[in-house]
CSV table of C-alpha atoms in Angstrom, one decimal:
chain,number,residue,atom,x,y,z
A,205,UNK,CA,124.2,7.5,118.6
A,206,UNK,CA,123.0,5.0,116.0
A,207,UNK,CA,124.3,1.5,116.3
A,208,UNK,CA,124.2,-0.7,113.2
A,209,UNK,CA,124.0,-4.4,113.9
A,210,UNK,CA,123.9,-7.6,111.8
A,211,UNK,CA,121.1,-10.0,112.5
A,212,UNK,CA,121.6,-13.6,113.5
A,213,UNK,CA,121.2,-16.6,111.2
A,214,UNK,CA,119.3,-18.5,113.8
A,215,UNK,CA,116.1,-17.0,115.2
A,216,UNK,CA,114.0,-17.6,118.3
A,217,UNK,CA,110.7,-19.3,118.0
A,218,UNK,CA,107.9,-16.8,117.4
A,219,UNK,CA,105.7,-17.7,120.4
A,220,UNK,CA,102.1,-16.5,120.4
A,221,UNK,CA,102.3,-12.9,119.3
A,222,UNK,CA,100.0,-11.1,116.8
A,223,UNK,CA,100.8,-11.6,113.1
A,224,UNK,CA,103.0,-9.1,111.2
A,225,UNK,CA,101.8,-5.6,110.7
A,226,UNK,CA,104.2,-4.2,108.1
A,227,UNK,CA,102.9,-0.7,108.6
A,228,UNK,CA,104.1,-0.7,112.2
A,229,UNK,CA,107.8,-1.3,111.4
A,230,UNK,CA,110.3,1.5,111.8
A,231,UNK,CA,111.8,3.2,108.7
A,232,UNK,CA,108.4,3.4,106.8
A,233,UNK,CA,110.3,4.6,103.7
A,234,UNK,CA,111.3,0.9,103.3
A,235,UNK,CA,107.7,-0.3,103.1
A,236,UNK,CA,107.6,-0.9,99.4
A,237,UNK,CA,110.9,-2.6,99.2
A,238,UNK,CA,110.0,-4.8,102.2
A,239,UNK,CA,106.7,-5.8,100.5
A,240,UNK,CA,108.5,-6.9,97.4
A,241,UNK,CA,111.0,-9.1,99.2
A,242,UNK,CA,108.3,-10.6,101.4
A,243,UNK,CA,106.0,-11.3,98.4
A,244,UNK,CA,108.8,-13.1,96.5
A,245,UNK,CA,110.1,-15.0,99.5
A,246,UNK,CA,106.7,-16.3,100.6
A,247,UNK,CA,105.8,-17.2,97.0
A,248,UNK,CA,109.1,-19.1,96.5
A,249,UNK,CA,108.8,-21.0,99.7
A,250,UNK,CA,105.2,-21.9,99.2
A,251,UNK,CA,105.6,-23.1,95.6
A,252,UNK,CA,108.8,-25.2,95.5
A,253,UNK,CA,110.5,-26.3,98.7
A,254,UNK,CA,113.6,-27.8,97.0
A,255,UNK,CA,114.2,-24.7,94.9
A,256,UNK,CA,113.6,-22.4,97.9
A,257,UNK,CA,116.1,-24.4,99.9
A,258,UNK,CA,118.7,-24.0,97.1
A,259,UNK,CA,118.1,-20.3,96.8
A,260,UNK,CA,118.3,-19.7,100.5
A,261,UNK,CA,121.4,-21.9,100.9
A,262,UNK,CA,119.8,-24.2,103.5
A,263,UNK,CA,120.9,-27.7,104.3
A,264,UNK,CA,118.5,-30.7,104.4
A,265,UNK,CA,118.4,-30.3,108.2
A,266,UNK,CA,117.0,-26.8,107.8
A,267,UNK,CA,114.2,-27.8,105.4
A,268,UNK,CA,111.7,-26.7,108.0
A,269,UNK,CA,112.8,-23.1,107.6
A,270,UNK,CA,111.2,-23.1,104.1
A,271,UNK,CA,107.8,-23.9,105.5
A,272,UNK,CA,108.2,-21.3,108.1
A,273,UNK,CA,109.0,-18.6,105.4
A,274,UNK,CA,105.9,-19.7,103.5
A,275,UNK,CA,103.7,-18.7,106.5
A,276,UNK,CA,105.4,-15.3,107.3
A,277,UNK,CA,102.2,-13.2,106.7
A,278,UNK,CA,100.3,-15.1,109.4
A,279,UNK,CA,103.0,-16.2,111.7
A,280,UNK,CA,103.2,-14.9,115.3
A,281,UNK,CA,105.6,-12.0,115.9
A,282,UNK,CA,107.9,-10.9,118.7
A,283,UNK,CA,110.1,-7.8,119.2
A,284,UNK,CA,113.2,-8.1,116.9
A,285,UNK,CA,115.4,-7.9,119.9
A,286,UNK,CA,113.9,-11.2,121.1
A,287,UNK,CA,113.9,-12.9,117.6
A,288,UNK,CA,117.6,-12.5,117.0
A,289,UNK,CA,119.8,-14.9,119.0
A,290,UNK,CA,123.4,-16.0,118.9
A,291,UNK,CA,126.7,-14.9,120.3
A,292,UNK,CA,126.4,-11.2,119.7
A,293,UNK,CA,122.8,-11.0,121.1
A,294,UNK,CA,123.6,-13.3,124.0
A,295,UNK,CA,126.5,-10.9,125.0
A,296,UNK,CA,124.2,-7.9,124.5
A,297,UNK,CA,121.6,-9.3,126.8
A,298,UNK,CA,118.8,-6.9,125.9
A,299,UNK,CA,116.3,-8.6,128.3
A,300,UNK,CA,118.5,-8.0,131.3
A,301,UNK,CA,119.3,-4.3,130.7
A,302,UNK,CA,117.9,-1.9,133.2
A,303,UNK,CA,114.9,0.3,132.1
A,304,UNK,CA,117.0,3.3,131.1
A,305,UNK,CA,119.4,1.2,129.0
A,306,UNK,CA,116.4,-0.6,127.4
A,307,UNK,CA,115.1,2.8,126.3
A,308,UNK,CA,118.5,3.7,124.8
A,309,UNK,CA,118.6,0.4,123.0
A,310,UNK,CA,115.1,1.0,121.5
A,311,UNK,CA,116.1,4.3,120.1
A,312,UNK,CA,119.7,3.6,119.0
A,313,UNK,CA,120.0,0.0,117.8
A,314,UNK,CA,119.2,-0.8,114.1
A,315,UNK,CA,119.4,-4.4,112.9
A,316,UNK,CA,120.0,-4.9,109.2
A,317,UNK,CA,118.1,-7.7,107.5
A,318,UNK,CA,117.9,-9.4,104.1
A,319,UNK,CA,114.1,-9.5,104.4
A,320,UNK,CA,113.3,-6.2,106.2
A,321,UNK,CA,116.2,-4.0,105.2
A,322,UNK,CA,116.6,-2.8,108.7
A,323,UNK,CA,114.4,-2.9,111.9
A,324,UNK,CA,114.6,-1.5,115.4
A,325,UNK,CA,114.8,-4.0,118.3
A,326,UNK,CA,111.3,-3.1,119.4
A,327,UNK,CA,109.7,-3.8,115.9
A,328,UNK,CA,107.6,-6.9,116.0
A,329,UNK,CA,108.6,-9.4,113.3
A,330,UNK,CA,108.1,-13.2,112.7
A,331,UNK,CA,111.0,-15.7,112.8
A,332,UNK,CA,112.3,-16.0,109.3
A,333,UNK,CA,115.3,-17.3,107.2
A,334,UNK,CA,116.7,-15.0,104.5
A,335,UNK,CA,120.2,-13.6,104.7
A,336,UNK,CA,121.6,-10.6,102.9
A,337,UNK,CA,123.7,-13.0,100.8
A,338,UNK,CA,120.6,-14.5,99.2
A,339,UNK,CA,119.9,-13.9,95.5
A,340,UNK,CA,116.1,-14.1,94.8
A,341,UNK,CA,115.1,-15.2,91.3
A,342,UNK,CA,113.1,-12.0,90.7
A,343,UNK,CA,114.8,-9.3,92.7
A,344,UNK,CA,118.4,-10.5,92.5
A,345,UNK,CA,121.1,-10.2,95.1
A,346,UNK,CA,119.6,-8.7,98.2
A,347,UNK,CA,122.7,-6.7,99.2
A,348,UNK,CA,122.5,-4.8,95.9
A,349,UNK,CA,118.7,-4.7,96.0
A,350,UNK,CA,118.6,-2.8,99.3
A,351,UNK,CA,121.1,-0.1,98.4
A,352,UNK,CA,118.7,2.3,96.8
A,353,UNK,CA,116.0,2.0,99.4
A,354,UNK,CA,118.5,2.3,102.3
A,355,UNK,CA,120.2,5.3,100.7
A,356,UNK,CA,116.9,7.1,100.8
A,357,UNK,CA,116.1,6.5,104.5
A,358,UNK,CA,119.4,6.0,106.3
A,359,UNK,CA,120.7,9.6,106.3
A,360,UNK,CA,117.6,10.7,108.2
A,361,UNK,CA,117.8,7.7,110.5
A,362,UNK,CA,121.5,8.5,111.2
A,363,UNK,CA,120.5,12.0,112.4
A,364,UNK,CA,123.4,14.3,113.3
A,365,UNK,CA,125.2,12.0,115.8
A,366,UNK,CA,127.7,9.2,115.8
A,367,UNK,CA,127.0,6.1,113.7
A,368,UNK,CA,128.7,3.0,115.2
A,369,UNK,CA,128.9,0.4,112.5
A,370,UNK,CA,129.2,-3.2,113.8
A,371,UNK,CA,127.8,-5.0,110.7
A,372,UNK,CA,129.4,-7.9,109.0
A,373,UNK,CA,130.5,-7.3,105.4
A,374,UNK,CA,127.4,-8.9,103.8
A,375,UNK,CA,125.1,-6.5,105.6
A,376,UNK,CA,127.4,-3.5,105.2
A,377,UNK,CA,127.0,-3.9,101.5
A,378,UNK,CA,123.3,-2.8,101.8
A,379,UNK,CA,124.3,0.7,102.9
A,380,UNK,CA,127.6,2.6,102.9
A,381,UNK,CA,127.6,5.9,104.7
A,382,UNK,CA,128.9,8.7,102.4
A,383,UNK,CA,129.9,12.3,102.8
A,384,UNK,CA,129.3,14.0,106.1
A,385,UNK,CA,127.6,10.9,107.6
A,386,UNK,CA,130.6,8.8,106.8
A,387,UNK,CA,132.8,11.3,108.7
A,388,UNK,CA,131.0,10.6,111.9
A,389,UNK,CA,130.8,6.9,111.4
A,390,UNK,CA,133.1,4.5,113.2
A,391,UNK,CA,133.5,1.0,111.8
A,392,UNK,CA,134.8,-1.5,114.3
A,393,UNK,CA,136.6,-4.8,114.1
A,394,UNK,CA,137.7,-7.0,117.0
A,395,UNK,CA,141.1,-8.6,117.0
A,396,UNK,CA,142.3,-11.4,119.2
A,397,UNK,CA,145.8,-10.8,120.5
A,398,UNK,CA,148.0,-13.8,121.3
A,399,UNK,CA,151.7,-14.2,122.1
A,400,UNK,CA,153.4,-17.0,120.2
A,401,UNK,CA,157.1,-17.6,120.9
A,402,UNK,CA,157.4,-14.1,122.4
A,403,UNK,CA,155.8,-12.5,119.4
A,404,UNK,CA,152.3,-10.9,119.4
A,405,UNK,CA,150.0,-12.2,116.7
A,406,UNK,CA,146.6,-10.7,116.0
A,407,UNK,CA,143.7,-12.4,114.2
A,408,UNK,CA,140.0,-11.9,113.6
A,409,UNK,CA,138.1,-14.8,115.3
A,410,UNK,CA,134.4,-15.0,114.8
A,411,UNK,CA,133.4,-15.8,118.4
A,412,UNK,CA,135.6,-13.0,119.9
A,413,UNK,CA,134.3,-10.6,117.3
A,414,UNK,CA,130.6,-11.2,117.9
A,415,UNK,CA,130.8,-11.5,121.7
A,416,UNK,CA,133.0,-8.4,122.1
A,417,UNK,CA,130.7,-6.3,119.9
A,418,UNK,CA,127.7,-7.4,121.9
A,419,UNK,CA,129.4,-6.7,125.2
A,420,UNK,CA,130.7,-3.4,124.0
A,421,UNK,CA,127.2,-2.2,123.0
A,422,UNK,CA,125.8,-3.4,126.3
A,423,UNK,CA,128.4,-1.5,128.2
A,424,UNK,CA,127.8,1.7,126.2
A,425,UNK,CA,124.0,1.5,126.8
A,426,UNK,CA,124.4,0.7,130.5
A,427,UNK,CA,126.9,3.5,131.1
A,428,UNK,CA,124.6,6.0,129.3
A,429,UNK,CA,127.5,7.0,127.0
A,430,UNK,CA,126.6,9.7,124.5
A,431,UNK,CA,129.7,10.1,122.3
A,432,UNK,CA,129.1,12.8,119.7
A,433,UNK,CA,131.6,11.4,117.2
A,434,UNK,CA,134.2,8.7,116.6
A,435,UNK,CA,136.9,10.5,118.7
A,436,UNK,CA,134.6,10.7,121.7
A,437,UNK,CA,133.6,7.0,121.1
A,438,UNK,CA,137.3,6.0,121.4
A,439,UNK,CA,137.5,7.9,124.7
A,440,UNK,CA,134.2,6.3,126.0
A,441,UNK,CA,135.3,2.8,125.1
A,442,UNK,CA,138.7,3.3,126.8
A,443,UNK,CA,137.0,4.6,129.9
A,444,UNK,CA,135.0,1.4,129.9
A,445,UNK,CA,138.2,-0.7,129.8
A,446,UNK,CA,138.5,-1.6,126.2
A,447,UNK,CA,141.8,-1.5,124.4
A,448,UNK,CA,141.1,0.6,121.3
A,449,UNK,CA,143.3,1.6,118.4
A,450,UNK,CA,141.8,4.2,116.2
A,451,UNK,CA,142.6,5.3,112.6
A,452,UNK,CA,141.1,8.6,111.6
A,453,UNK,CA,140.3,9.0,107.9
A,454,UNK,CA,143.0,10.6,105.7
A,455,UNK,CA,140.4,12.1,103.3
A,456,UNK,CA,137.1,13.8,103.7
A,457,UNK,CA,134.0,11.7,103.4
A,458,UNK,CA,135.5,8.6,104.9
A,459,UNK,CA,134.7,6.6,108.0
A,460,UNK,CA,136.9,6.0,111.0
A,461,UNK,CA,138.4,2.5,111.6
A,462,UNK,CA,138.6,1.2,115.1
A,463,UNK,CA,140.3,-1.9,116.3
A,464,UNK,CA,139.2,-3.4,119.6
A,465,UNK,CA,142.0,-5.7,120.8
A,466,UNK,CA,141.0,-8.6,123.2
A,467,UNK,CA,142.9,-11.5,124.7
A,468,UNK,CA,140.0,-13.6,126.0
A,469,UNK,CA,136.3,-13.6,126.5
A,470,UNK,CA,134.8,-14.7,129.8
């Protein structure tokens, strides 16, 4: 099983780890594309703070993120699973997983990134600020920039098992499974169910979406679930207590769509 995750906008402080070693990152086929993004991002942030802040879409209060980007080559690193924070990663709780679940996380979780393309949670990276929605002056929109490099490496990374796609739309734009890979891909959205005047209403709510996805991945890892495809994933999630509604594709080469329906998050 390969689980595709979005990153978090906010990042943890880098601590005192060794500086970045690009050659150590997973998916080495992305090395050239990563170097190009890193070079332009560092140069932009080192040369013109105001322009960099505009390009990155940062408020005045986040001006310090520009200086941080300018030092990416020498900044301390931590495992990506510790760098990414926020609702999804809090619910996932990688640090508190047991040893077996941590091994499963290391081999199955892949975090998409505007700067790195995608990294595994054990890859050591510095704290940075560069979303997939950024349009760099030289390379253009990162979502479009990453499509060709990701298309060259992701089929192999996906292997021959289930692909569980939990990315937000901006990060999903960087790679769309096609053909046989798409047929064993399940894309998940989380819907909050509420009863209003006796009528059920469903909506997508950011907190519920992120928290439920994080908890769902944690539960799959902890249970040691090994679904071979989307249909088996539906069964596994229902066994874990999730209310899942599945829609199988009507045409070949399309992904499954799964709705996980929740009423509240504790």
